[in-house]
Tab-separated table of C-alpha atoms and ligand atoms in Angstrom:
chain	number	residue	atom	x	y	z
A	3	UNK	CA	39.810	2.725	7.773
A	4	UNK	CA	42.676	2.294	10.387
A	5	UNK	CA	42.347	5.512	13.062
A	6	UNK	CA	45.514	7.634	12.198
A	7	UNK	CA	46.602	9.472	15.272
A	8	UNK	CA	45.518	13.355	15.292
A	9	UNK	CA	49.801	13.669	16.488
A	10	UNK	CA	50.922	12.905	13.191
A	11	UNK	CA	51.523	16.075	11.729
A	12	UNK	CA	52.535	17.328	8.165
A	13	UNK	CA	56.143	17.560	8.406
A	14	UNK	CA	56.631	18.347	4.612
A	15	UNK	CA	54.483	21.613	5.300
A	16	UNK	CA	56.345	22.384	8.377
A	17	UNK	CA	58.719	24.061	6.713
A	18	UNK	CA	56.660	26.447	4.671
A	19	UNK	CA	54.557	27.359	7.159
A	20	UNK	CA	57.321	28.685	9.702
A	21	UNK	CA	59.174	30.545	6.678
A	22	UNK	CA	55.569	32.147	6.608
A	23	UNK	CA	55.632	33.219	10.255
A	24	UNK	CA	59.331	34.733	9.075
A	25	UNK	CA	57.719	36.422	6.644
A	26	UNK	CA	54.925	37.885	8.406
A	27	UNK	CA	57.213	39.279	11.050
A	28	UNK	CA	59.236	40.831	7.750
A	29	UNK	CA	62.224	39.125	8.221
A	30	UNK	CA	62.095	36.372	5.970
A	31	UNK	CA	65.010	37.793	3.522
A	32	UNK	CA	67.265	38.706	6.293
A	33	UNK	CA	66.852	35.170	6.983
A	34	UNK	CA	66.528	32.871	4.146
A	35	UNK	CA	70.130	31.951	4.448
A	36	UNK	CA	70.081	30.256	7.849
A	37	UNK	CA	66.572	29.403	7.628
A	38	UNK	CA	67.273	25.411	6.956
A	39	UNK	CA	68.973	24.867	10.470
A	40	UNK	CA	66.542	27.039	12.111
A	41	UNK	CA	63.556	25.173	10.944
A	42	UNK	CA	65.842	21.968	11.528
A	43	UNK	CA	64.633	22.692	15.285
A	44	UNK	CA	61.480	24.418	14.997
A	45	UNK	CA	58.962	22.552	13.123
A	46	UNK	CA	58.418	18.664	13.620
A	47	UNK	CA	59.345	18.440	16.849
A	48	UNK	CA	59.658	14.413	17.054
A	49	UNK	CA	57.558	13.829	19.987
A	50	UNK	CA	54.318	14.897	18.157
A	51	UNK	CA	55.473	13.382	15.240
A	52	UNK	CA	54.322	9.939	15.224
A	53	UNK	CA	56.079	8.124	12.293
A	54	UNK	CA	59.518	10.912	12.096
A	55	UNK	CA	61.851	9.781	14.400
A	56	UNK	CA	65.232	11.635	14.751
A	57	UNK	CA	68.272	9.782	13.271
A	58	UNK	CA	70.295	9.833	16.567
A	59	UNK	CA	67.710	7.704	17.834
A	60	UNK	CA	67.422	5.144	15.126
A	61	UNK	CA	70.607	3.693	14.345
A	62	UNK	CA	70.048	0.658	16.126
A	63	UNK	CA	67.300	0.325	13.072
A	64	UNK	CA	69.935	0.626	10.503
A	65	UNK	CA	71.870	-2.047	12.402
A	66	UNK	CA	69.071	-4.547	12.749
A	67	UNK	CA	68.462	-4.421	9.060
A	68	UNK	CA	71.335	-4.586	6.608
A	69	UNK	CA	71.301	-3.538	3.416
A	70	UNK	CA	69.925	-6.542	1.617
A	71	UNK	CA	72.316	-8.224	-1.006
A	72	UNK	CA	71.838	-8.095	-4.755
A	73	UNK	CA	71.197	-11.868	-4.473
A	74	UNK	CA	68.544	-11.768	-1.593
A	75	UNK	CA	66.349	-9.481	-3.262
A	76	UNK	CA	66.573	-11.030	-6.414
A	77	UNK	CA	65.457	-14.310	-4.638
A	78	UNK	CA	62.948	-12.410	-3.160
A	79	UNK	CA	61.852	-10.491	-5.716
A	80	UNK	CA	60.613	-11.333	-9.081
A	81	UNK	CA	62.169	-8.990	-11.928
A	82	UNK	CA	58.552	-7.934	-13.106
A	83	UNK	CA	58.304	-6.823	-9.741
A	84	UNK	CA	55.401	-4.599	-9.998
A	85	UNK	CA	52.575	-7.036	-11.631
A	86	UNK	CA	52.878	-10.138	-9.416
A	87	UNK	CA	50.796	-10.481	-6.616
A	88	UNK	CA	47.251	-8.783	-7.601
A	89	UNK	CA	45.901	-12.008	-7.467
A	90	UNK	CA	46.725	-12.601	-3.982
A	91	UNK	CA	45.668	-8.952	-2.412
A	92	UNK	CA	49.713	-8.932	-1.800
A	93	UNK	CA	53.020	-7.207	-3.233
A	94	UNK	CA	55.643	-9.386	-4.473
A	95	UNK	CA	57.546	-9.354	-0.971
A	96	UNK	CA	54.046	-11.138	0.051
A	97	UNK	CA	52.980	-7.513	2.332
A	98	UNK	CA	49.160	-7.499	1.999
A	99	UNK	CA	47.526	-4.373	-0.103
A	100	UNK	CA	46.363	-0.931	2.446
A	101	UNK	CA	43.165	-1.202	2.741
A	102	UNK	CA	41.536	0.798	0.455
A	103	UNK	CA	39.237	3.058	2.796
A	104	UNK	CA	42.917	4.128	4.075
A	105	UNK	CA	44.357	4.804	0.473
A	106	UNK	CA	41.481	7.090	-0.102
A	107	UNK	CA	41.426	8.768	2.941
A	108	UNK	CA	44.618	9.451	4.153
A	109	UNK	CA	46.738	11.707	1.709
A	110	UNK	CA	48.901	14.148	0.946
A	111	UNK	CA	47.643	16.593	-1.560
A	112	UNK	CA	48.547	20.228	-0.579
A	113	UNK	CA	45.967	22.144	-3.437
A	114	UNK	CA	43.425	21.175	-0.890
A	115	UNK	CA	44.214	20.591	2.460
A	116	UNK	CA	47.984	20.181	4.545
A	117	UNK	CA	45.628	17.667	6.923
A	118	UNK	CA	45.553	14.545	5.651
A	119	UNK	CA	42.415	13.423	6.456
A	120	UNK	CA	41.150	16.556	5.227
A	121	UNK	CA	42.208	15.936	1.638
A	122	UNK	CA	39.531	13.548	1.045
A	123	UNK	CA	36.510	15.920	1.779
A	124	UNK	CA	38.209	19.010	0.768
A	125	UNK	CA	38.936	17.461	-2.969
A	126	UNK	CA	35.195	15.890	-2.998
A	127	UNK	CA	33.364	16.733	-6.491
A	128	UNK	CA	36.555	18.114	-7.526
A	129	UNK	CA	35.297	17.768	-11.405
A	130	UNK	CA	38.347	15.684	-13.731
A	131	UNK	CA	36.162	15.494	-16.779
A	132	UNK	CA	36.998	17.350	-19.413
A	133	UNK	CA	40.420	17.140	-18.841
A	134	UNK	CA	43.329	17.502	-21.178
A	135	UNK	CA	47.270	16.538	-20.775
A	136	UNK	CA	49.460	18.777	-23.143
A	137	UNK	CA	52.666	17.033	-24.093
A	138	UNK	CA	54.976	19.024	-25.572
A	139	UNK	CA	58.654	20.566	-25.560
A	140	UNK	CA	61.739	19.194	-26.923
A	141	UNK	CA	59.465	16.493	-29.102
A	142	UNK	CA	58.834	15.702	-32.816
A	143	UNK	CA	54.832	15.327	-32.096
A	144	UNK	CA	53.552	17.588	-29.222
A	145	UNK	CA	49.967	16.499	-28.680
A	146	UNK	CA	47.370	17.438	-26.756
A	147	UNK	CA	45.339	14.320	-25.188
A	148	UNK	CA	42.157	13.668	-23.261
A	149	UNK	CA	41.628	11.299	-20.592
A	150	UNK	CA	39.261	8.631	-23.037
A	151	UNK	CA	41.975	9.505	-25.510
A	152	UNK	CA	45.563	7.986	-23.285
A	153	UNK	CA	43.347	5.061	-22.333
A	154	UNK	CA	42.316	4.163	-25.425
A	155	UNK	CA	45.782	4.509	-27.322
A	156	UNK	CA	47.760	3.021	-24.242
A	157	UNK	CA	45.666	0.962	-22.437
A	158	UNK	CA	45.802	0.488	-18.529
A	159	UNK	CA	47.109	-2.598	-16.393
A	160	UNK	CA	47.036	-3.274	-12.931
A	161	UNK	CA	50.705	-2.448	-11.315
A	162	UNK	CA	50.831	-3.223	-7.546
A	163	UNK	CA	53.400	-0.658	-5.810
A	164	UNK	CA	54.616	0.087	-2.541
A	165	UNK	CA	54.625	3.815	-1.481
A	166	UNK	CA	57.238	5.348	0.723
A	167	UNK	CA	56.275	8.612	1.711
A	168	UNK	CA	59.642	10.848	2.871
A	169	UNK	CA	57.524	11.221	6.003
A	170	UNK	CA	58.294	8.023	6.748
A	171	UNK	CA	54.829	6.025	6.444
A	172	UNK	CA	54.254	3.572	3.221
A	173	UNK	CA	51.296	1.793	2.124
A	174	UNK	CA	50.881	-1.044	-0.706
A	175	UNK	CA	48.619	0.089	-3.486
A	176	UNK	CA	47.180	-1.914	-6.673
A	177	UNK	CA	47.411	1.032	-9.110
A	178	UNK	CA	45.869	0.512	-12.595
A	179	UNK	CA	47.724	3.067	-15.531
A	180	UNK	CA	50.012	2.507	-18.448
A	181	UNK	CA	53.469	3.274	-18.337
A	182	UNK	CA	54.647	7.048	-19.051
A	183	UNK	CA	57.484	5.219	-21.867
A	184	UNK	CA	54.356	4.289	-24.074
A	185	UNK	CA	53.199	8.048	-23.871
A	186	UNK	CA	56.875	9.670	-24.435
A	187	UNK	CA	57.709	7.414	-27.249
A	188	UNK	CA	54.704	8.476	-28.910
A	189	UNK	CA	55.707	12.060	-29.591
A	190	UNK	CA	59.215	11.296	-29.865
A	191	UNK	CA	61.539	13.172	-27.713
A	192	UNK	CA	64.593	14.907	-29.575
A	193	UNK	CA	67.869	14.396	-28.715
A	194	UNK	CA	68.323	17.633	-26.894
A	195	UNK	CA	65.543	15.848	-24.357
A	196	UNK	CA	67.521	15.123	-20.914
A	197	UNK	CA	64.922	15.369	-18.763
A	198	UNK	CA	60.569	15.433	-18.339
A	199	UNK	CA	58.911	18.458	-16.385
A	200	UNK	CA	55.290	17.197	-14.860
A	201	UNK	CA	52.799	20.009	-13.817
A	202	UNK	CA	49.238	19.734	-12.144
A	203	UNK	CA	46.256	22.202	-12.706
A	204	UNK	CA	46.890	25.739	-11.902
A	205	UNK	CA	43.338	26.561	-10.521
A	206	UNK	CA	43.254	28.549	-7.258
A	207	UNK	CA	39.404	28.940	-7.792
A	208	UNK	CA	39.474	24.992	-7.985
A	209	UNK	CA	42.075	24.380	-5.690
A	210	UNK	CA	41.746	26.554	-2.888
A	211	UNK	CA	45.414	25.304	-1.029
A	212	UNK	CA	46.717	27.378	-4.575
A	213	UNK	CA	45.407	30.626	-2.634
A	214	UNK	CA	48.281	30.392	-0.210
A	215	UNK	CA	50.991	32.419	-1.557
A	216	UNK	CA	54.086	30.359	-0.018
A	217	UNK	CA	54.613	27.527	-2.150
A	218	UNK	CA	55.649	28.240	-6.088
A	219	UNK	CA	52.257	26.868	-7.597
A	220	UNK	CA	51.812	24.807	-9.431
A	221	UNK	CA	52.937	21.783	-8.512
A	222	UNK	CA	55.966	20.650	-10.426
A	223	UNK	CA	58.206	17.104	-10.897
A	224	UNK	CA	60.662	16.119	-12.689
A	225	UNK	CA	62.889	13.054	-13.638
A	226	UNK	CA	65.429	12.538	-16.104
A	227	UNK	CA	64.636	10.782	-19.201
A	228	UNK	CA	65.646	7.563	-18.798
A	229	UNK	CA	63.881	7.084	-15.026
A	230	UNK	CA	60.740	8.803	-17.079
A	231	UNK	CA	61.149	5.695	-19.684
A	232	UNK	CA	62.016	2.564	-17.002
A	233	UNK	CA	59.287	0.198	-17.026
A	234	UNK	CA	58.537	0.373	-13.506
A	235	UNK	CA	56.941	4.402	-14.172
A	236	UNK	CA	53.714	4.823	-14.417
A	237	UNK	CA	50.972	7.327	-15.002
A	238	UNK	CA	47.805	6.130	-13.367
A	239	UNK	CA	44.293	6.362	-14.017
A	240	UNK	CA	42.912	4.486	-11.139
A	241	UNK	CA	43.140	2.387	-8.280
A	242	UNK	CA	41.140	-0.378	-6.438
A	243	UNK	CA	40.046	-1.233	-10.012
A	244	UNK	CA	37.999	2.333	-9.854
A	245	UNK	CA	38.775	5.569	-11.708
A	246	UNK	CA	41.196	7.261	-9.392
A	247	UNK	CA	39.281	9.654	-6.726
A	248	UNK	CA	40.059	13.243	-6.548
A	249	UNK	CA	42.490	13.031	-3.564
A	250	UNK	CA	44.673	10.511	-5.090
A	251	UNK	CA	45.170	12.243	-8.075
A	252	UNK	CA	42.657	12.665	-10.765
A	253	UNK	CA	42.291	11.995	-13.545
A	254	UNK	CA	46.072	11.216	-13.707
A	255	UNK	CA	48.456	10.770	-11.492
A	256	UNK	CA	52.495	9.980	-11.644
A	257	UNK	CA	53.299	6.845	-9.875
A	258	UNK	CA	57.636	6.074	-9.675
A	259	UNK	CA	57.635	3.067	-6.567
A	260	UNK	CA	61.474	3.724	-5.888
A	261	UNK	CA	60.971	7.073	-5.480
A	262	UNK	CA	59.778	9.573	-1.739
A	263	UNK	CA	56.045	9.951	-2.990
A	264	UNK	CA	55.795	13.733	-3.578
A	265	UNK	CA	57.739	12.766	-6.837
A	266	UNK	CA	54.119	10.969	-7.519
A	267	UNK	CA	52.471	14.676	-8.698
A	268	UNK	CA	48.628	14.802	-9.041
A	269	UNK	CA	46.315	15.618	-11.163
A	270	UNK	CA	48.815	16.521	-14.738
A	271	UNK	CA	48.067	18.885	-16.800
A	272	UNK	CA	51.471	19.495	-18.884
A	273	UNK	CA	54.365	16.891	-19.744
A	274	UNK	CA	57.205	18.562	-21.057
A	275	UNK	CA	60.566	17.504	-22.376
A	276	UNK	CA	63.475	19.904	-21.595
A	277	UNK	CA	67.034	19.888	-21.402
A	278	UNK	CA	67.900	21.237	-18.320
A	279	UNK	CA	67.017	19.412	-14.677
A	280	UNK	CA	63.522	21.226	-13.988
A	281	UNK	CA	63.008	22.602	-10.299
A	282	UNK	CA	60.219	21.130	-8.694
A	283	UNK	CA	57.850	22.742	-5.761
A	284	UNK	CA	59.834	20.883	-2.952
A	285	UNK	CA	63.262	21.868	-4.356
A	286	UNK	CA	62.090	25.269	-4.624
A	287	UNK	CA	60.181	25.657	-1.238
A	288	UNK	CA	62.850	23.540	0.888
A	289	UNK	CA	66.415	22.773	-1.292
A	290	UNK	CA	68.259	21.286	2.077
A	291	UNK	CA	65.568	18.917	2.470
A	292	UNK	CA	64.067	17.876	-0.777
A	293	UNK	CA	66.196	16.863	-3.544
A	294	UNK	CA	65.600	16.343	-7.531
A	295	UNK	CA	66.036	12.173	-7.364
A	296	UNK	CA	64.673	11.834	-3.939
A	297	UNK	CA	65.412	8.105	-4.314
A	298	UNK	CA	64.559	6.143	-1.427
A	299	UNK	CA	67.313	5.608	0.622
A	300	UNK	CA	67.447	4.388	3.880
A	301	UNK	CA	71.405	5.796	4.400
A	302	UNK	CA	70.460	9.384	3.710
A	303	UNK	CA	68.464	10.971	6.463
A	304	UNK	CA	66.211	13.756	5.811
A	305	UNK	CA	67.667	16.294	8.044
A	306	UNK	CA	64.796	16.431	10.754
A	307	UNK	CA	64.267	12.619	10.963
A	308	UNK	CA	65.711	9.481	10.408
A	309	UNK	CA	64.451	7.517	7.085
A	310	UNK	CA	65.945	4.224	8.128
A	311	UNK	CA	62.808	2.618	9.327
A	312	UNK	CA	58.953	3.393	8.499
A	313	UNK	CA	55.538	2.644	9.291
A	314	UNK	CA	53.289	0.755	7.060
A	315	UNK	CA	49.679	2.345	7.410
A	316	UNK	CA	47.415	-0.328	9.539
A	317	UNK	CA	50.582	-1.544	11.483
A	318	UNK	CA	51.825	-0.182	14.445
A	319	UNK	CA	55.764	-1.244	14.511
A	320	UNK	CA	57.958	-0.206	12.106
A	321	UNK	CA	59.822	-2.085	9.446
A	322	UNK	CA	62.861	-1.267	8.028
A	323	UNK	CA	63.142	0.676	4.620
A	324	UNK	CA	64.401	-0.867	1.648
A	325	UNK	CA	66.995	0.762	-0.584
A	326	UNK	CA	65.077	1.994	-3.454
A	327	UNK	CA	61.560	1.027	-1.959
A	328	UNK	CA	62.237	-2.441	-2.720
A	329	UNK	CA	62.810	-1.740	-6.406
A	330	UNK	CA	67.137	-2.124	-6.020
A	331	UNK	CA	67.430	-5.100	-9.093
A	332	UNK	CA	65.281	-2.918	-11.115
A	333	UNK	CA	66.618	0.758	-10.861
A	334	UNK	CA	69.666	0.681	-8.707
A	335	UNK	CA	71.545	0.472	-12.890
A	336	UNK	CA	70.270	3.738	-13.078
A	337	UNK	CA	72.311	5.401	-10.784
A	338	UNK	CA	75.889	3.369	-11.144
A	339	UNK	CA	78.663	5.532	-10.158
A	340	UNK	CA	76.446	8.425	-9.003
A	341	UNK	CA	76.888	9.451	-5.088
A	342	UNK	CA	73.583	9.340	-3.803
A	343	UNK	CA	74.093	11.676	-0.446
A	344	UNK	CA	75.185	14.421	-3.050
A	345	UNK	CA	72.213	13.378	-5.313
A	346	UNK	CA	69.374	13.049	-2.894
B	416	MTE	N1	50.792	16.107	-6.083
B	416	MTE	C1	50.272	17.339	-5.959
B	416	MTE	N2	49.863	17.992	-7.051
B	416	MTE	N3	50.175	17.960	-4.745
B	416	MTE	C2	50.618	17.352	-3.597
B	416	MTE	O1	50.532	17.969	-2.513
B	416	MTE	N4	51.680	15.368	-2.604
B	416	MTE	C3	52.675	14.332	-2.875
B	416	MTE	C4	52.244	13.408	-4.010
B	416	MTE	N5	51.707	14.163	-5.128
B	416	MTE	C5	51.178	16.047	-3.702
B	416	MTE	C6	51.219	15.432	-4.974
B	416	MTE	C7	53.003	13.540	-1.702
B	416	MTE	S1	53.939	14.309	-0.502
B	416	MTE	C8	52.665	12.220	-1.579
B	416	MTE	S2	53.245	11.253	-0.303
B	416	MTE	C9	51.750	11.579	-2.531
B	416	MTE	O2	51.256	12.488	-3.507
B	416	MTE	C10	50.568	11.000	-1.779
B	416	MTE	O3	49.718	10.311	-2.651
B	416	MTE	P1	48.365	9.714	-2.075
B	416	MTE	O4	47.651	10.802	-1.344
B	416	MTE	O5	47.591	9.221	-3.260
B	416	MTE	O6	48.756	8.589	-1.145
């Protein structure tokens, strides 16, 4: 596995953590209102922040790659996108796969650990069997499932994804699931359905990063219905062509390529349908800075660094970031006529 420099810290927890230093000091009402612009300059400061850089200092990036045409990508990219390539230990833009000891070792998974590299350890023997998924709300056939169960009735293929964290680092990852449309259609959403609320384990015993009180456990996602039913979503059950491993997600695992990754939520426990727009952890811990679509977007900065460029994991210059992750032919329908710097 590629060294990952000790300076890259966890922006995403940044926040959180200084609103807890507000809070200790008891002053975390009288400040709640501001607290977005004060973090702004408190918490990632870029220079120890390997793969953030600040937007003033990128825009030569945005320059240097336009935003590619409809007809370039298609060229470029087949329309079943996410299959091609497994063959050939590449993506369908031809960018190799991470190497696996990397996948598996460098995450984000805040149950257990805010240091990445801690994740892995921290989450080891982390038991995923028996596990059940409740599906349920606004449906004709709530069901409860077990692991054996989804596999058996839905199968599992090999999808090969690029993933763009918001932190601004990616990696390409040969995912095996089925796709989440198989599992919805099966208990029939009602009409009322609009959107589908994802939740991991609540387990504090389990998952000791649930003992800190400042984030809204447990994890919770969301996406409307018809991003929850495009082809190119996935729940996953492994990767590699193993079982997935505790730190990426066991026993199942949200995968939505276009998407920041923290839409990606671990280890689900609960798929409801609802009607209204569910609030998820980020949105709740951090609304300035994490939005419900949280479609990657190189034109929308996050407002403490740029997200115009990234860094793959195991390269050391950066690349610029694709509208949508890549994924524009497939999903940029989706969103026709919305304004995506309102609906980040
Ligand atoms: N799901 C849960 N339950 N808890 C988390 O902290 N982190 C998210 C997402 N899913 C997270 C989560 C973030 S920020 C990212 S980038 C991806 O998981 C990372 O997935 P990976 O560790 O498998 O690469």
């Amino acid at each position: 596995m590629q060294k990952i420099p000790s300076s890259e810290i966890t922006p995403m927890a940044g926040y959180v953590a200084y609103q807890r230093t507000l809070s200790r000091r008891g002053l975390l009402g009288a400040l709640a209102g501001i607290a977005g612009g004060v973090v702004a300059a408190a918490c990632t400061p870029a220079s120890t922040a390997a793969d953030m850089q600040p937007a003033a200092t990128v825009a030569a990036d945005r320059t240097a790659a336009p935003v590619p045409t409809a007809a370039a990508t298609a060229a470029a990219a087949p329309a079943v996108a996410a299959t091609a390539g497994a063959a050939s230990n590449a993506d369908e833009l031809g960018d190799s796969f991470t190497d696996r000891a990397s996948v598996t070792g460098y995450n984000n998974y805040y149950e257990f650990s805010t240091d990445k590299e801690g994740v892995a350890p921290a989450a080891a023997g982390f038991a995923v069997d028996p596990w059940t998924v409740q599906v349920g709300g606004l449906v004709n056939k709530p069901a409860t499932f077990d692991i054996g169960q989804l596999r058996k009735q839905f199968g599992e293929e090999e999808r090969v994804y690029r993933l763009r964290c918001v932190e601004a680092w990616s990696m390409v990852i040969p995912w095996q699931g089925f796709e989440l449309a198989k599992l919805l259609q099966a208990v029939e959403p009602q009409a009322a359905a609009k959107y589908v609320r994802f939740e991991t384990l609540l387990d504090p015993a389990r998952m000791p990063g649930q003992q800190q009180a400042w984030y809204s456990w447990p994890y919770v996602e969301g996406l409307r219905l018809d991003e929850a039913m495009h082809s190119l979503t996935l729940l996953a059950t492994g990767l590699y062509g193993s079982a997935l491993l505790p730190q990426n997600g066991a026993p199942l695992r949200l995968v939505t390529p276009w998407k920041y990754g923290f839409k990606s939520i671990k280890a689900i426990v609960k798929i409801d349908l609802v009607a209204e727009q569910p609030t998820s952890l980020w949105m709740a811990a951090a609304p300035n800075e994490y939005g419900f679509y949280a479609n990657v977007n190189p034109q929308v900065d996050h407002p403490r660094w740029s997200q115009a460029s990234e860094r793959r994991i195991g390269e050391f210059s950066r690349r610029p970031t694709l509208p949508f992750n890549g994924y524009a032919d497939e999903v940029a329908g989706l969103y026709a006529g919305m304004d995506l710097q309102a609906n980040f």
